Amino acid sequence: FPFGRPPGGLDREGERESAEHRRGCAGDDKMVKSGEAVTREYTINLHKRLHGITFKKRARRAIKEIRTFAQKEMKTSDVRLDVKLNRAVWSNGVKNVPRRLRIQIQRRRNDDEDATEQMYSYVTAVDGVAVGQPTVVVE
């Protein structure tokens, strides 16, 4: 095939490629299972999540959006937010929420005996520039 990849998801021998092969993550050792403890840094774009929200409800909605983002990324329903994160969201008042926020999400093991889930997420704010930074796995 003179122009790169053949059409229809076929490899050069005419066989179907797997989804992992197309994505390039087959055998990737950096993938972490959802049951393991891990720490990652993300840049969350609050501007697009708060578009059209009433001014007096923006900071509260930003906290809710951060919580749902952490639930989706870490696959835990129990999400705990740090005081530092709350102060960063509310730093400019109720209606002038920062457009982007650099956050760190830790998936931790739950030590309570009566806990329904074995893992929970802990979200805190990270100091620094929030633009142009990729998602980073913190060791």
PDB file of N, CA, C and O in Angstrom, residues 33-71:
ATOM      1  N   LYS A  33      -4.296  -0.971  36.802  1.00  0.00           N
ATOM      2  CA  LYS A  33      -5.615  -1.538  37.025  1.00  0.00           C
ATOM      3  C   LYS A  33      -6.420  -0.628  37.938  1.00  0.00           C
ATOM      4  O   LYS A  33      -5.872   0.142  38.727  1.00  0.00           O
ATOM      5  N   SER A  34      -7.763  -0.734  37.870  1.00  0.00           N
ATOM      6  CA  SER A  34      -8.605   0.149  38.655  1.00  0.00           C
ATOM      7  C   SER A  34      -8.578  -0.195  40.141  1.00  0.00           C
ATOM      8  O   SER A  34      -9.051   0.568  40.952  1.00  0.00           O
ATOM      9  N   GLY A  35      -8.006  -1.328  40.534  1.00  0.00           N
ATOM     10  CA  GLY A  35      -7.942  -1.706  41.936  1.00  0.00           C
ATOM     11  C   GLY A  35      -6.641  -1.339  42.610  1.00  0.00           C
ATOM     12  O   GLY A  35      -6.444  -1.626  43.784  1.00  0.00           O
ATOM     13  N   GLU A  36      -5.724  -0.689  41.901  1.00  0.00           N
ATOM     14  CA  GLU A  36      -4.432  -0.340  42.466  1.00  0.00           C
ATOM     15  C   GLU A  36      -4.380   1.133  42.815  1.00  0.00           C
ATOM     16  O   GLU A  36      -5.074   1.957  42.227  1.00  0.00           O
ATOM     17  N   ALA A  37      -3.526   1.466  43.783  1.00  0.00           N
ATOM     18  CA  ALA A  37      -3.338   2.858  44.174  1.00  0.00           C
ATOM     19  C   ALA A  37      -2.453   3.547  43.137  1.00  0.00           C
ATOM     20  O   ALA A  37      -1.445   3.000  42.703  1.00  0.00           O
ATOM     21  N   VAL A  38      -2.862   4.737  42.731  1.00  0.00           N
ATOM     22  CA  VAL A  38      -2.119   5.487  41.717  1.00  0.00           C
ATOM     23  C   VAL A  38      -2.341   6.978  41.954  1.00  0.00           C
ATOM     24  O   VAL A  38      -3.352   7.380  42.535  1.00  0.00           O
ATOM     25  N   THR A  39      -1.371   7.790  41.511  1.00  0.00           N
ATOM     26  CA  THR A  39      -1.464   9.247  41.610  1.00  0.00           C
ATOM     27  C   THR A  39      -1.215   9.835  40.235  1.00  0.00           C
ATOM     28  O   THR A  39      -0.221   9.513  39.594  1.00  0.00           O
ATOM     29  N   ARG A  40      -2.129  10.702  39.781  1.00  0.00           N
ATOM     30  CA  ARG A  40      -1.988  11.352  38.479  1.00  0.00           C
ATOM     31  C   ARG A  40      -2.270  12.839  38.610  1.00  0.00           C
ATOM     32  O   ARG A  40      -3.048  13.252  39.461  1.00  0.00           O
ATOM     33  N   GLU A  41      -1.650  13.620  37.720  1.00  0.00           N
ATOM     34  CA  GLU A  41      -1.919  15.053  37.632  1.00  0.00           C
ATOM     35  C   GLU A  41      -2.658  15.335  36.334  1.00  0.00           C
ATOM     36  O   GLU A  41      -2.278  14.838  35.279  1.00  0.00           O
ATOM     37  N   TYR A  42      -3.706  16.123  36.442  1.00  0.00           N
ATOM     38  CA  TYR A  42      -4.527  16.480  35.293  1.00  0.00           C
ATOM     39  C   TYR A  42      -4.663  17.996  35.222  1.00  0.00           C
ATOM     40  O   TYR A  42      -4.546  18.691  36.226  1.00  0.00           O
ATOM     41  N   THR A  43      -4.960  18.491  34.022  1.00  0.00           N
ATOM     42  CA  THR A  43      -5.417  19.867  33.849  1.00  0.00           C
ATOM     43  C   THR A  43      -6.882  19.779  33.480  1.00  0.00           C
ATOM     44  O   THR A  43      -7.235  19.210  32.441  1.00  0.00           O
ATOM     45  N   ILE A  44      -7.738  20.323  34.337  1.00  0.00           N
ATOM     46  CA  ILE A  44      -9.177  20.275  34.079  1.00  0.00           C
ATOM     47  C   ILE A  44      -9.620  21.641  33.567  1.00  0.00           C
ATOM     48  O   ILE A  44      -9.297  22.675  34.153  1.00  0.00           O
ATOM     49  N   ASN A  45     -10.325  21.618  32.446  1.00  0.00           N
ATOM     50  CA  ASN A  45     -10.831  22.844  31.838  1.00  0.00           C
ATOM     51  C   ASN A  45     -12.205  23.134  32.437  1.00  0.00           C
ATOM     52  O   ASN A  45     -13.210  22.554  32.023  1.00  0.00           O
ATOM     53  N   LEU A  46     -12.229  24.034  33.409  1.00  0.00           N
ATOM     54  CA  LEU A  46     -13.496  24.389  34.056  1.00  0.00           C
ATOM     55  C   LEU A  46     -14.319  25.320  33.178  1.00  0.00           C
ATOM     56  O   LEU A  46     -15.543  25.375  33.314  1.00  0.00           O
ATOM     57  N   HIS A  47     -13.675  26.033  32.273  1.00  0.00           N
ATOM     58  CA  HIS A  47     -14.381  27.005  31.445  1.00  0.00           C
ATOM     59  C   HIS A  47     -15.461  26.337  30.597  1.00  0.00           C
ATOM     60  O   HIS A  47     -16.593  26.810  30.520  1.00  0.00           O
ATOM     61  N   LYS A  48     -15.122  25.214  29.978  1.00  0.00           N
ATOM     62  CA  LYS A  48     -16.109  24.545  29.127  1.00  0.00           C
ATOM     63  C   LYS A  48     -17.174  23.840  29.955  1.00  0.00           C
ATOM     64  O   LYS A  48     -18.283  23.627  29.490  1.00  0.00           O
ATOM     65  N   ARG A  49     -16.855  23.469  31.191  1.00  0.00           N
ATOM     66  CA  ARG A  49     -17.833  22.793  32.044  1.00  0.00           C
ATOM     67  C   ARG A  49     -18.784  23.771  32.714  1.00  0.00           C
ATOM     68  O   ARG A  49     -19.846  23.369  33.181  1.00  0.00           O
ATOM     69  N   LEU A  50     -18.414  25.043  32.780  1.00  0.00           N
ATOM     70  CA  LEU A  50     -19.255  26.054  33.440  1.00  0.00           C
ATOM     71  C   LEU A  50     -19.917  27.001  32.452  1.00  0.00           C
ATOM     72  O   LEU A  50     -20.514  27.993  32.856  1.00  0.00           O
ATOM     73  N   HIS A  51     -19.817  26.707  31.157  1.00  0.00           N
ATOM     74  CA  HIS A  51     -20.414  27.577  30.159  1.00  0.00           C
ATOM     75  C   HIS A  51     -21.927  27.572  30.303  1.00  0.00           C
ATOM     76  O   HIS A  51     -22.560  26.517  30.304  1.00  0.00           O
ATOM     77  N   GLY A  52     -22.495  28.762  30.438  1.00  0.00           N
ATOM     78  CA  GLY A  52     -23.941  28.883  30.546  1.00  0.00           C
ATOM     79  C   GLY A  52     -24.479  28.733  31.958  1.00  0.00           C
ATOM     80  O   GLY A  52     -25.693  28.747  32.151  1.00  0.00           O
ATOM     81  N   ILE A  53     -23.611  28.580  32.949  1.00  0.00           N
ATOM     82  CA  ILE A  53     -24.047  28.439  34.338  1.00  0.00           C
ATOM     83  C   ILE A  53     -24.218  29.834  34.947  1.00  0.00           C
ATOM     84  O   ILE A  53     -23.391  30.728  34.725  1.00  0.00           O
ATOM     85  N   THR A  54     -25.270  30.012  35.712  1.00  0.00           N
ATOM     86  CA  THR A  54     -25.551  31.289  36.373  1.00  0.00           C
ATOM     87  C   THR A  54     -24.355  31.717  37.221  1.00  0.00           C
ATOM     88  O   THR A  54     -23.723  30.894  37.877  1.00  0.00           O
ATOM     89  N   PHE A  55     -24.055  33.016  37.214  1.00  0.00           N
ATOM     90  CA  PHE A  55     -22.872  33.522  37.898  1.00  0.00           C
ATOM     91  C   PHE A  55     -22.818  33.131  39.368  1.00  0.00           C
ATOM     92  O   PHE A  55     -21.775  32.743  39.874  1.00  0.00           O
ATOM     93  N   LYS A  56     -23.913  33.209  40.054  1.00  0.00           N
ATOM     94  CA  LYS A  56     -23.902  32.941  41.496  1.00  0.00           C
ATOM     95  C   LYS A  56     -23.828  31.454  41.831  1.00  0.00           C
ATOM     96  O   LYS A  56     -23.808  31.076  42.989  1.00  0.00           O
ATOM     97  N   LYS A  57     -23.796  30.596  40.807  1.00  0.00           N
ATOM     98  CA  LYS A  57     -23.715  29.156  41.047  1.00  0.00           C
ATOM     99  C   LYS A  57     -22.447  28.532  40.483  1.00  0.00           C
ATOM    100  O   LYS A  57     -22.277  27.317  40.510  1.00  0.00           O
ATOM    101  N   ARG A  58     -21.544  29.363  39.962  1.00  0.00           N
ATOM    102  CA  ARG A  58     -20.402  28.827  39.227  1.00  0.00           C
ATOM    103  C   ARG A  58     -19.390  28.102  40.109  1.00  0.00           C
ATOM    104  O   ARG A  58     -18.908  27.033  39.748  1.00  0.00           O
ATOM    105  N   ALA A  59     -19.053  28.647  41.263  1.00  0.00           N
ATOM    106  CA  ALA A  59     -18.037  28.010  42.108  1.00  0.00           C
ATOM    107  C   ALA A  59     -18.546  26.673  42.659  1.00  0.00           C
ATOM    108  O   ALA A  59     -17.810  25.682  42.684  1.00  0.00           O
ATOM    109  N   ARG A  60     -19.799  26.633  43.079  1.00  0.00           N
ATOM    110  CA  ARG A  60     -20.362  25.374  43.577  1.00  0.00           C
ATOM    111  C   ARG A  60     -20.428  24.334  42.470  1.00  0.00           C
ATOM    112  O   ARG A  60     -20.128  23.158  42.685  1.00  0.00           O
ATOM    113  N   ARG A  61     -20.790  24.731  41.267  1.00  0.00           N
ATOM    114  CA  ARG A  61     -20.860  23.808  40.152  1.00  0.00           C
ATOM    115  C   ARG A  61     -19.460  23.323  39.772  1.00  0.00           C
ATOM    116  O   ARG A  61     -19.279  22.177  39.362  1.00  0.00           O
ATOM    117  N   ALA A  62     -18.453  24.204  39.900  1.00  0.00           N
ATOM    118  CA  ALA A  62     -17.079  23.803  39.590  1.00  0.00           C
ATOM    119  C   ALA A  62     -16.620  22.674  40.517  1.00  0.00           C
ATOM    120  O   ALA A  62     -15.980  21.714  40.073  1.00  0.00           O
ATOM    121  N   ILE A  63     -16.977  22.769  41.787  1.00  0.00           N
ATOM    122  CA  ILE A  63     -16.634  21.711  42.742  1.00  0.00           C
ATOM    123  C   ILE A  63     -17.318  20.397  42.335  1.00  0.00           C
ATOM    124  O   ILE A  63     -16.704  19.323  42.358  1.00  0.00           O
ATOM    125  N   LYS A  64     -18.572  20.478  41.930  1.00  0.00           N
ATOM    126  CA  LYS A  64     -19.299  19.279  41.505  1.00  0.00           C
ATOM    127  C   LYS A  64     -18.689  18.687  40.243  1.00  0.00           C
ATOM    128  O   LYS A  64     -18.591  17.463  40.097  1.00  0.00           O
ATOM    129  N   GLU A  65     -18.264  19.538  39.311  1.00  0.00           N
ATOM    130  CA  GLU A  65     -17.658  19.062  38.073  1.00  0.00           C
ATOM    131  C   GLU A  65     -16.308  18.399  38.332  1.00  0.00           C
ATOM    132  O   GLU A  65     -15.973  17.400  37.685  1.00  0.00           O
ATOM    133  N   ILE A  66     -15.530  18.937  39.260  1.00  0.00           N
ATOM    134  CA  ILE A  66     -14.256  18.312  39.628  1.00  0.00           C
ATOM    135  C   ILE A  66     -14.509  16.942  40.238  1.00  0.00           C
ATOM    136  O   ILE A  66     -13.808  15.968  39.959  1.00  0.00           O
ATOM    137  N   ARG A  67     -15.548  16.858  41.057  1.00  0.00           N
ATOM    138  CA  ARG A  67     -15.890  15.580  41.692  1.00  0.00           C
ATOM    139  C   ARG A  67     -16.292  14.531  40.648  1.00  0.00           C
ATOM    140  O   ARG A  67     -15.837  13.388  40.696  1.00  0.00           O
ATOM    141  N   THR A  68     -17.115  14.925  39.670  1.00  0.00           N
ATOM    142  CA  THR A  68     -17.528  13.966  38.635  1.00  0.00           C
ATOM    143  C   THR A  68     -16.356  13.590  37.727  1.00  0.00           C
ATOM    144  O   THR A  68     -16.263  12.444  37.278  1.00  0.00           O
ATOM    145  N   PHE A  69     -15.444  14.540  37.469  1.00  0.00           N
ATOM    146  CA  PHE A  69     -14.252  14.252  36.676  1.00  0.00           C
ATOM    147  C   PHE A  69     -13.388  13.208  37.386  1.00  0.00           C
ATOM    148  O   PHE A  69     -12.902  12.252  36.753  1.00  0.00           O
ATOM    149  N   ALA A  70     -13.217  13.356  38.682  1.00  0.00           N
ATOM    150  CA  ALA A  70     -12.404  12.397  39.444  1.00  0.00           C
ATOM    151  C   ALA A  70     -13.080  11.028  39.493  1.00  0.00           C
ATOM    152  O   ALA A  70     -12.402   9.999  39.415  1.00  0.00           O
ATOM    153  N   GLN A  71     -14.404  11.003  39.605  1.00  0.00           N
ATOM    154  CA  GLN A  71     -15.114   9.721  39.603  1.00  0.00           C
ATOM    155  C   GLN A  71     -14.909   8.996  38.279  1.00  0.00           C
ATOM    156  O   GLN A  71     -14.688   7.786  38.245  1.00  0.00           O
TER     157      GLN A  71
END
